[in-house]
Coordinates of C-alpha atoms and ligand atoms in Angstrom, one line a residue:
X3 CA 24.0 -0.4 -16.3
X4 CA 23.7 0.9 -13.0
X5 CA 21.2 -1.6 -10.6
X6 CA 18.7 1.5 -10.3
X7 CA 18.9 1.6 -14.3
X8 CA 18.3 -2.3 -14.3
X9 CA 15.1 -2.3 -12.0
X10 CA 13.5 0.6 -13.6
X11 CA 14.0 -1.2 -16.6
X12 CA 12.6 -5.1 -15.4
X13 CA 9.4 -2.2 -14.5
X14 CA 9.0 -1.2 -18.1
X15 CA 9.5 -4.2 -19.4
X16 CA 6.4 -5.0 -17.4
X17 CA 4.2 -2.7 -18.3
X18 CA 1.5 -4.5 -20.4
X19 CA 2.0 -6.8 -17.3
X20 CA 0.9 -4.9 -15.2
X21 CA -1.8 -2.6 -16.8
X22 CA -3.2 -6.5 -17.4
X23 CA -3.0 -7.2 -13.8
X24 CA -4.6 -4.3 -12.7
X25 CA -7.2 -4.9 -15.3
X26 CA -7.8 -8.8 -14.2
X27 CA -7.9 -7.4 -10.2
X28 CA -10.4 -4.8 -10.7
X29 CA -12.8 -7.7 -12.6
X30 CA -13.1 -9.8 -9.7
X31 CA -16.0 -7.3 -7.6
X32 CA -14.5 -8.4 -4.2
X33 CA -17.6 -6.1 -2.7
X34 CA -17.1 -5.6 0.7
X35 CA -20.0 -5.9 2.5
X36 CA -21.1 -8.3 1.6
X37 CA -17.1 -9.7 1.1
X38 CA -17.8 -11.4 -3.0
X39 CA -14.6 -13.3 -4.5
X40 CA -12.7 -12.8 -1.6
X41 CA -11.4 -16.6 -2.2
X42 CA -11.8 -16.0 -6.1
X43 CA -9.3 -12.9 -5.5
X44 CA -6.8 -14.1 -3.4
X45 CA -6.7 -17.8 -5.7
X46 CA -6.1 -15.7 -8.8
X47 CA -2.7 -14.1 -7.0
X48 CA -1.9 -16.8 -5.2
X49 CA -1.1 -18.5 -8.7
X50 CA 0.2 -15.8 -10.0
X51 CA 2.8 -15.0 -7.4
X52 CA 3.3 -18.8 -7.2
X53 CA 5.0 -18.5 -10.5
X54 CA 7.2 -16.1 -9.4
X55 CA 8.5 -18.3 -7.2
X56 CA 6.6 -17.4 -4.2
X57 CA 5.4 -19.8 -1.1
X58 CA 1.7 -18.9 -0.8
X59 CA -0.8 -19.4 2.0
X60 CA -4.3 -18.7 2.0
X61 CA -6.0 -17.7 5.1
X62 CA -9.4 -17.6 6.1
X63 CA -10.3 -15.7 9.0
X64 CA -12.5 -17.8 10.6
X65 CA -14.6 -16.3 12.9
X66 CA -14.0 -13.0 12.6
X67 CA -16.6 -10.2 12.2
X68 CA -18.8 -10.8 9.1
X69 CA -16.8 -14.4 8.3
X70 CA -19.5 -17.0 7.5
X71 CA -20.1 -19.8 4.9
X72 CA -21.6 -17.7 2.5
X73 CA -19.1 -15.0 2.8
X74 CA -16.2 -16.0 4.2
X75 CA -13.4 -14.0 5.1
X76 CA -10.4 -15.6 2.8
X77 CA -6.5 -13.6 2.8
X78 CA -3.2 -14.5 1.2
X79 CA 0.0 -14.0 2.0
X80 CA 3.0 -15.1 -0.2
X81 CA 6.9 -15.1 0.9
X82 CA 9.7 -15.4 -1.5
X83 CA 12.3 -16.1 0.4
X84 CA 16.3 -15.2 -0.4
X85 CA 19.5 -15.9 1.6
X86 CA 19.2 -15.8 5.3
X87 CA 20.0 -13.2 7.5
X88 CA 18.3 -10.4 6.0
X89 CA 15.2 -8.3 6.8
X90 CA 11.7 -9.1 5.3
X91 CA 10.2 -6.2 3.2
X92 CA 5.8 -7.0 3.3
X93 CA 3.6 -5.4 1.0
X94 CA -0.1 -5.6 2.2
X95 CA -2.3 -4.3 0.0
X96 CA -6.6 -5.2 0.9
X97 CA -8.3 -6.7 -1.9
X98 CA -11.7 -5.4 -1.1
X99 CA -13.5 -2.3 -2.7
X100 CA -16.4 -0.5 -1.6
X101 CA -20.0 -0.1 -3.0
X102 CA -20.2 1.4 -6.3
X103 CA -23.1 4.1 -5.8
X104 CA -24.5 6.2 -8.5
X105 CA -22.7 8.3 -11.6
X106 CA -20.9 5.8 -13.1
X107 CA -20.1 6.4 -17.6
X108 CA -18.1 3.2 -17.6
X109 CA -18.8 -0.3 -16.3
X110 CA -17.3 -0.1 -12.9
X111 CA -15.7 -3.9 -13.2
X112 CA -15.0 -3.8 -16.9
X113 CA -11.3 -2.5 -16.3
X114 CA -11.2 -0.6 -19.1
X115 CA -8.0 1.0 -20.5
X116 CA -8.7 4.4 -21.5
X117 CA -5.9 7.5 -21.7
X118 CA -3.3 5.8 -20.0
X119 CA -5.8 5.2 -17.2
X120 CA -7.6 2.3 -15.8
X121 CA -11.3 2.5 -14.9
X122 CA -13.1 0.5 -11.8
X123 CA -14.3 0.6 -8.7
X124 CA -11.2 -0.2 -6.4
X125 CA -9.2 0.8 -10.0
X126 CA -7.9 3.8 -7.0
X127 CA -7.9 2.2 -3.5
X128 CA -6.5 0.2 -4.1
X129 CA -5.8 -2.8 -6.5
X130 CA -3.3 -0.6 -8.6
X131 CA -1.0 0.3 -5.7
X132 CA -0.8 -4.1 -5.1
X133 CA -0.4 -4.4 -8.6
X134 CA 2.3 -2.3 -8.8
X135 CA 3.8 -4.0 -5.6
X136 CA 3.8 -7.1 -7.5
X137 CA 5.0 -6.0 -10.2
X138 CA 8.3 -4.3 -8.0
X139 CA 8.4 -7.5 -6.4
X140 CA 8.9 -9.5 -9.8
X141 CA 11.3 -7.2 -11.0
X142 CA 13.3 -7.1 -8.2
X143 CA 13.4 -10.7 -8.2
X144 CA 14.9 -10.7 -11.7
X145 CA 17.0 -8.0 -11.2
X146 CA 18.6 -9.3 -7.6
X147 CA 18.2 -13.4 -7.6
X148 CA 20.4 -13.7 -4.9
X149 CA 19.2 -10.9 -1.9
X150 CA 19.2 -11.4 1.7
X151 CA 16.1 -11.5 3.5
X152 CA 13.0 -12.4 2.2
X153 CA 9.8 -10.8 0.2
X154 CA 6.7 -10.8 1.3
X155 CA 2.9 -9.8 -0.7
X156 CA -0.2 -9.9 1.0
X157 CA -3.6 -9.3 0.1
X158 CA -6.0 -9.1 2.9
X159 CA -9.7 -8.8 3.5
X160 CA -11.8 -6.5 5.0
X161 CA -10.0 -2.8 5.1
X162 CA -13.1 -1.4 4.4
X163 CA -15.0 -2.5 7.2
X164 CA -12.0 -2.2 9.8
X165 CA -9.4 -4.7 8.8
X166 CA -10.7 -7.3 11.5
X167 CA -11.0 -10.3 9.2
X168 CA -8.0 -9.0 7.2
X169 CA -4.6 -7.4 8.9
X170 CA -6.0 -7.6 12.7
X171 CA -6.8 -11.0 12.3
X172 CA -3.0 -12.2 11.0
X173 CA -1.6 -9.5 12.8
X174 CA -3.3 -11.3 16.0
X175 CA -1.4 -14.7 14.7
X176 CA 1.9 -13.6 14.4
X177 CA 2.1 -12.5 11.0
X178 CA 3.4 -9.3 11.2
X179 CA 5.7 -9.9 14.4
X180 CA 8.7 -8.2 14.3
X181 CA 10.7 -11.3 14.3
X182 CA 8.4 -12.1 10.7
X183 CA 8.3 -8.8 9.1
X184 CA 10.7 -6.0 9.6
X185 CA 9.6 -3.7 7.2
X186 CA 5.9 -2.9 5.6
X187 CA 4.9 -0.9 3.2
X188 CA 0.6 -0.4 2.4
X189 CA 0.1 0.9 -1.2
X190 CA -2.9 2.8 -0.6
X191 CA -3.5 5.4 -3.0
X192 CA -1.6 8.7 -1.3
X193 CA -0.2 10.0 -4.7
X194 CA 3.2 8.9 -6.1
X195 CA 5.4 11.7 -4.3
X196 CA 4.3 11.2 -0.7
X197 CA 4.6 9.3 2.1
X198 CA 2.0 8.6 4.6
X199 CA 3.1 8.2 7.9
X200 CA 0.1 7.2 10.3
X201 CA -3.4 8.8 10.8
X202 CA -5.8 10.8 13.4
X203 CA -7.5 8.3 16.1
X204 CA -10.8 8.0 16.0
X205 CA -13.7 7.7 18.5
X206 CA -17.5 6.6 17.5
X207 CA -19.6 7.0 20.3
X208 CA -23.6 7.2 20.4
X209 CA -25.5 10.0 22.5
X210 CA -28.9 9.1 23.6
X211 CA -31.3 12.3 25.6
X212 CA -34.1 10.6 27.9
X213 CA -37.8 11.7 27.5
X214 CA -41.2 10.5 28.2
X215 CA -43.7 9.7 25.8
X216 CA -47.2 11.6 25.8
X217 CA -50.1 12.8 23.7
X218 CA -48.3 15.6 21.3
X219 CA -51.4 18.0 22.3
X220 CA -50.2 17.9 25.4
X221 CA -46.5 17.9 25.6
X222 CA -46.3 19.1 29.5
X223 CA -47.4 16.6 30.6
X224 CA -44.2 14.6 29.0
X225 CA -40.9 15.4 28.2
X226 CA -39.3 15.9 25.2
X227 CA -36.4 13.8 24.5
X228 CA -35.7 15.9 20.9
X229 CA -35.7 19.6 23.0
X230 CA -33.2 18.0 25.4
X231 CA -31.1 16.9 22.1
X232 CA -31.4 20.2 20.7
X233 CA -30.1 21.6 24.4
X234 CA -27.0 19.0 24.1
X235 CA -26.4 20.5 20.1
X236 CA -26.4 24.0 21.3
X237 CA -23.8 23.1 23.7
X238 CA -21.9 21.7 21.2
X239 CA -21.6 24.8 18.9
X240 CA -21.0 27.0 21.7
X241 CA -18.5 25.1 23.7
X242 CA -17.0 21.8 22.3
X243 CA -16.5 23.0 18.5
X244 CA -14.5 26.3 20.1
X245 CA -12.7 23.9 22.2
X246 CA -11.6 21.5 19.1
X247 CA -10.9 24.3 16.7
X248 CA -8.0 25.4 19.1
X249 CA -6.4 21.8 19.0
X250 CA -3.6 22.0 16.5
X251 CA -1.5 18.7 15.6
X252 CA 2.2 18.9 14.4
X253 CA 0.9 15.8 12.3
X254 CA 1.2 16.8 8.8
X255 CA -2.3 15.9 8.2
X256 CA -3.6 16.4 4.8
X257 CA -5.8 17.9 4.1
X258 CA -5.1 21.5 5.9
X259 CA -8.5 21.2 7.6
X260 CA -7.5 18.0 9.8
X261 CA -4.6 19.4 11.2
X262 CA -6.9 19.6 13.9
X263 CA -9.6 18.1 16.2
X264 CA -12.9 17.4 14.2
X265 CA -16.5 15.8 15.2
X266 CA -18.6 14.6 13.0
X267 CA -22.6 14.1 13.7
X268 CA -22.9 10.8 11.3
X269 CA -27.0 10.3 12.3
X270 CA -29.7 11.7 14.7
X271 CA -32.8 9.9 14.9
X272 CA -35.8 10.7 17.6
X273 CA -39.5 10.7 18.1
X274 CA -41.4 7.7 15.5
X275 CA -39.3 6.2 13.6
X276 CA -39.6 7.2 9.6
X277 CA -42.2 5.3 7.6
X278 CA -42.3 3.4 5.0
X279 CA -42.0 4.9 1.3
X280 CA -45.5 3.7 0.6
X281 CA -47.1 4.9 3.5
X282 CA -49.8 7.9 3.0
X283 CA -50.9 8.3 6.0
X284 CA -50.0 11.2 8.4
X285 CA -47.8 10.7 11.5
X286 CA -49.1 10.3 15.4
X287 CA -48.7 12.8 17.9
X288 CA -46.4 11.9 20.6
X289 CA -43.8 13.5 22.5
X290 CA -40.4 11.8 21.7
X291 CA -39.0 9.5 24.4
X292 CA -35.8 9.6 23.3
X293 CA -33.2 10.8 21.1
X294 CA -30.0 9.6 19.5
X295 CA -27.0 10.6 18.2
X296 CA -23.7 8.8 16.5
X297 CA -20.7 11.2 16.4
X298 CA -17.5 10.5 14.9
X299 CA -14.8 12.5 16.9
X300 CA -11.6 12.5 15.0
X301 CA -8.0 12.9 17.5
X302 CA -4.7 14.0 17.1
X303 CA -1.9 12.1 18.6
X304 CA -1.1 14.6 21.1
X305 CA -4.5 14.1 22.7
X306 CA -5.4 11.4 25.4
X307 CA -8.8 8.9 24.2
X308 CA -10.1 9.4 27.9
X309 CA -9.6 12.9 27.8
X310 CA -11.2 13.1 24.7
X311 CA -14.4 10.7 26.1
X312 CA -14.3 13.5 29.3
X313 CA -14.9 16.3 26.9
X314 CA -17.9 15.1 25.7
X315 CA -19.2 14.3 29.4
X316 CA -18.3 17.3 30.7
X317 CA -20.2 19.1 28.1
X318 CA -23.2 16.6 28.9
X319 CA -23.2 17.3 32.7
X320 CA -23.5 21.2 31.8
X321 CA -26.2 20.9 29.7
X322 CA -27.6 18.8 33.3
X323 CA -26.6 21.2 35.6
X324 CA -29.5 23.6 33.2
X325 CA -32.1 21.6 32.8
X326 CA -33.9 19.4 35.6
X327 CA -35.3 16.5 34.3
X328 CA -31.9 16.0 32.1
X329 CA -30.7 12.1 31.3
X330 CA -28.4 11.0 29.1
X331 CA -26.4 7.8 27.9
X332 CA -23.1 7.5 26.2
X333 CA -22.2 4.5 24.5
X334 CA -18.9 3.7 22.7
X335 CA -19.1 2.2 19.1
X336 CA -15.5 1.9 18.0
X337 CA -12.1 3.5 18.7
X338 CA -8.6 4.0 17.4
X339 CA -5.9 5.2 18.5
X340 CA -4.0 7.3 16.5
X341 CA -0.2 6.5 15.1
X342 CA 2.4 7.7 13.5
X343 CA 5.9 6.2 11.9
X344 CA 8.9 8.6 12.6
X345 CA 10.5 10.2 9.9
X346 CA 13.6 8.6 10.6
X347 CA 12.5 5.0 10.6
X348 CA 14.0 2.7 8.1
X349 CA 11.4 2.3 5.7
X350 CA 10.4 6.1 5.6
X351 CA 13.9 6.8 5.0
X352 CA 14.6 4.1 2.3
X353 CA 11.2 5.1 0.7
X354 CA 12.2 8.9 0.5
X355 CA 15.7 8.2 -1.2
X356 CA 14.0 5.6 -4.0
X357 CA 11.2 8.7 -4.5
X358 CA 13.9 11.0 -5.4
X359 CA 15.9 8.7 -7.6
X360 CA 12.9 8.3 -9.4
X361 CA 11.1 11.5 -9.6
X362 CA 14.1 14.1 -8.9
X363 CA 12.2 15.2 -6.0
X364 CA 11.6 15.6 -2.8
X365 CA 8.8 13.5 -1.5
X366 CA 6.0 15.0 1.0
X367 CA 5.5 13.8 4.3
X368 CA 1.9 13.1 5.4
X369 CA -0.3 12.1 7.4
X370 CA -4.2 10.8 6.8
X371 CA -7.5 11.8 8.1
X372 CA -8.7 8.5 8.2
X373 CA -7.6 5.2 9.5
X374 CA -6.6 2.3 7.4
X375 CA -4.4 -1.0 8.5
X376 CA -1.7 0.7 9.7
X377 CA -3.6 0.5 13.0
X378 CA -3.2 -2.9 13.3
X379 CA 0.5 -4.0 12.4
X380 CA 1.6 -0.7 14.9
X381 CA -0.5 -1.8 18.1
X382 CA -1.2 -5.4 17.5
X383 CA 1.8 -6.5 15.5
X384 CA 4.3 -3.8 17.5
X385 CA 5.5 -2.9 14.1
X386 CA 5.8 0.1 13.9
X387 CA 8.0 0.6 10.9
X388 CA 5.1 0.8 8.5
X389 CA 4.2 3.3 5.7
X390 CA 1.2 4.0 3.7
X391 CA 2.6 4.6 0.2
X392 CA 1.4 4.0 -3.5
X393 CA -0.1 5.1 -6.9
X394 CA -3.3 6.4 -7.3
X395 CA -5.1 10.3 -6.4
X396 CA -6.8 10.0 -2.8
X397 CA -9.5 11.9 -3.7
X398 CA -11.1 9.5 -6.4
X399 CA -11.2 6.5 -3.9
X400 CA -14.6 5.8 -3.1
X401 CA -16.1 7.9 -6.2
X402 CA -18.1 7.0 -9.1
X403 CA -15.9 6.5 -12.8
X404 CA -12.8 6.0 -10.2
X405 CA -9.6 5.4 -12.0
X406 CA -5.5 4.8 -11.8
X407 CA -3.3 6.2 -14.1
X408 CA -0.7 3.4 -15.6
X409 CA 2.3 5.6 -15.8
X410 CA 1.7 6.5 -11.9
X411 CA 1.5 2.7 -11.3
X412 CA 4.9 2.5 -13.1
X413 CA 6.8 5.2 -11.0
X414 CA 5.6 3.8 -7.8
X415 CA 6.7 0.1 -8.9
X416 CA 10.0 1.5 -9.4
X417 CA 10.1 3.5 -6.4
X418 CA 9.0 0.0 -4.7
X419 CA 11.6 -1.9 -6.4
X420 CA 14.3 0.5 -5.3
X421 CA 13.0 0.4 -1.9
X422 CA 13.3 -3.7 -2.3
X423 CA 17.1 -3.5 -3.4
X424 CA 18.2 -0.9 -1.1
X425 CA 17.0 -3.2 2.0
X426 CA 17.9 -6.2 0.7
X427 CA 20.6 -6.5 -2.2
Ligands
ZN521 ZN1 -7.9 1.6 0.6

C-alpha cells in the first residue's frame, strides 16, 4: 500500500474518533467574552494528545487583555517530537466560539450528530477544523513513527476578540519563532478545496464633530454637532466611497466584493444619549454637542495604513474648509496590517499537492475579508509561512444551527496528514 493509501486509511479508521471529538469540543461552551472553560478546554486536549505521545504545556496568558481570576486566559500547546533535524509542522486552531444569538432548532452545545453533520456553536469556526488536525496528527503518527522534525497542536484563546491572550501572546514569547516552528497551518473553516493565504488590513478609527449645546428652540444660538456629522457623511458618499471603489487588489479576496477597499460605519451616536426601555417620558430639547462615529475601513495590501489614515483627514479638512465653526477629532481604535503567504511558499505548495491527491483537484487560492491569527505569527512571530486552511463552509460561522459536515472533516484530515508526511517522512 502506497504511504498516501496508509494515511488516508489510519483517517478512516478514525472516524467515530473523530466525529466523538468534535462532539466532546463543541460541549465545553468556551464563550468568548466572557472566555468560559478556557482551562476546562485546553485540560481535556491536553490529556488527549498526551496519549498520543505528545509533551503538553498549558499556558495562561497572564495579563493580557481580558485575563483575570475569574476568566483567565488559559492556551495549550503540545509537541510530539521525532528524529532531529527536521522542520516542525504547528497546527493552531482557537478554542473559543462566539455568542450564540437567536434562531437556534438544536441545542447549540448538545453536539448533536445529525446527516453526517455536527451541530454547535463553534461546530464551524472552528473546533472541527482542530479536530481534524488531531486526528491527521494521530494518524500520521501511526502511519510514520519514525519522521524528522517534530509535530506541533495548539489550541489558543482569544481569536475572537483579537488573538491577544491567545497567538500574540506566545507568539510574543517565542513560540512561533522561526527557529521553533517552520511551518503552520490554521484550520479555520475556508472550505475543503481552498487555501487561504492572508487577509485585508484593517483600520478602526472613531470620528467625533464638535457642537455646542443650547435650548433646541433656539438652535442659532448653538451649533449642531449632528448637521456637522451629516456634512462629514455627505462627504463621504460623494468623495471617499468613489475613491475606494476604484482601489482594486490582486489579492484573491473572496468574496468578489472585497477585492477592494471597503468602509464600514459600525455606530453613530449624537445628541442625548437613548433612554432607558422603561422610560415614558419625552426627550429634552438641546442642540447636540457632539457627534460620533466608529468606522471600520478595510485595506488591501497594496495600500499604505498612513495613506489610508490621510484619506480620511483629507476628506475631514474639506468638509472644514466649507463650514466655519467646523471641529473634529480622530481617534484610532485598532489596526492591522494586511498579509499575505506567497504562493510558492512551502506550506502553500505542500498543501496544494495533498488537496489534489485527495480531491483530484485543483485547490483555490484565497484570500479573507477579515483578519484572524495569521496576523500575529507573520508580524510578531516573522513567520510567514502560514496558511489558513480546514473543513467547514465560511458562511455558517457565526450563525445560528451552525454545523460541520463529518466527511469534510475527514478529507481535510487527510489532506493534513499528507501535508504531515510530505514535510516530514
Ligand atoms: Zn475562527
Amino acid at each position: 500500500m502506497s504511504l498516501d493509501a496508509r494515511l488516508s486509511a489510519e483517517v478512516d479508521a478514525r472516524r467515530d474518533s473523530l466525529i466523538r471529538l468534535t462532539q466532546e469540543l463543541v460541549r465545553i461552551p468556551t464563550l468568548n467574552p466572557p472566555g468560559r472553560c478556557y482551562l476546562e478546554i485546553c485540560e481535556f486536549l491536553a490529556e488527549r494528545l498526551a496519549k498520543s505521545g505528545f509533551r503538553v504545556e498549558l499556558i495562561r496568558a497572564e495579563g493580557a487583555p481580558a485575563d483575570s481570576a475569574k476568566h483567565p486566559r488559559w492556551n495549550l500547546v503540545a509537541r510530539h517530537e521525532g528524529a532531529g533535524g527536521g522542520d516542525c509542522v504547528h497546527f493552531n486552531g482557537h478554542h473559543d466560539v462566539v455568542e450564540v444569538g437567536h434562531g437556534w432548532t438544536v441545542d447549540p452545545f448538545g453536539g448533536e450528530l445529525k446527516g453526517g453533520r455536527i451541530y454547535g456553536r463553534g461546530a464551524c469556526d472552528m473546533k472541527g477544523g482542530l479536530a481534524a488536525s488531531v486526528i491527521a496528527a494521530e494518524a500520521f503518527l501511526t502511519a510514520c513513527p519514525s519522521f524528522r522534525g517534530a509535530v506541533e497542536i495548539s489550541a489558543t484563546a482569544d481569536e475572537e476578540s483579537g488573538g491577544f491572550g491567545g497567538v500574540a501572546w506566545l507568539a510574543e514569547r517565542g513560540w512561533f519563532s522561526p527557529e521553533r516552528v517552520q511551518h503552520v497551518i490554521i484550520p479555520e473553516p475556508l472550505n475543503k478545496d481552498r487555501i487561504c493565504l492572508g487577509h485585508r488590513g484593517v483600520w478602526w478609527a472613531e470620528i467625533e464633530t464638535k457642537g455646542r449645546i443650547a435650548h433646541g428652540s433656539m438652535p442659532f444660538l448653538g451649533d449642531s454637532a449632528i448637521r456637522h456629522m451629516g456634512a462629514v457623511l455627505a462627504e463621504m458618499e460623494a468623495t471617499l466611497y468613489p475613491l475606494l471603489a476604484g482601489k482594486r487588489t490582486a489579492m484573491p479576496v473572496v468574496p468578489e466584493g472585497a477585492k477592494q477597499s471597503t468602509l464600514n460605519i459600525n455606530a453613530i451616536h449624537g445628541g442625548e444619549a437613548e433612554q432607558e426601555a422603561d422610560y415614558t417620558g419625552l426627550p429634552a430639547p438641546c442642540v447636540a454637542d457632539r457627534c460620533r462615529i466608529v468606522i471600520d475601513r478595510r485595506f488591501l495590501i497594496e495600500e499604505d495604513l498612513a495613506e489610508v489614515k490621510r484619506e480620511v483627514t483629507a476628506m475631514l479638512e474639506r468638509v472644514k474648509a466649507r463650514r466655519p465653526s467646523f471641529e473634529y477629532e480622530v481617534r484610532d481604535l485598532f489596526e492591522v496590517q494586511p498579509t499575505m503567504t506567497t504562493e510558492d511558499a512551502p506550506i502553500v505548495r505542500t498543501t496544494a499537492a495533498a488537496i489534489e491527491r485527495v480531491l483530484a483537484r485543483r485547490p483555490d487560492f484565497v484570500v479573507s475579508p477579515g483578519t484572524y491569527d495569521q496576523k500575529h505569527i507573520d508580524r510578531i512571530g516573522k513567520l510567514s509561512n502560514c496558511i489558513a486552511y480546514g473543513p467547514g463552509i465560511l458562511d455558517l460561522a457565526h450563525q445560528p444551527d451552525e454545523w460541520v459536515g463529518v466527511d469534510d472533516m475527514a478529507d481535510s484530515a487527510k489532506v493534513m496528514a499528507l501535508v504531515l508526511a510530505d514535510l516530514l517522512a
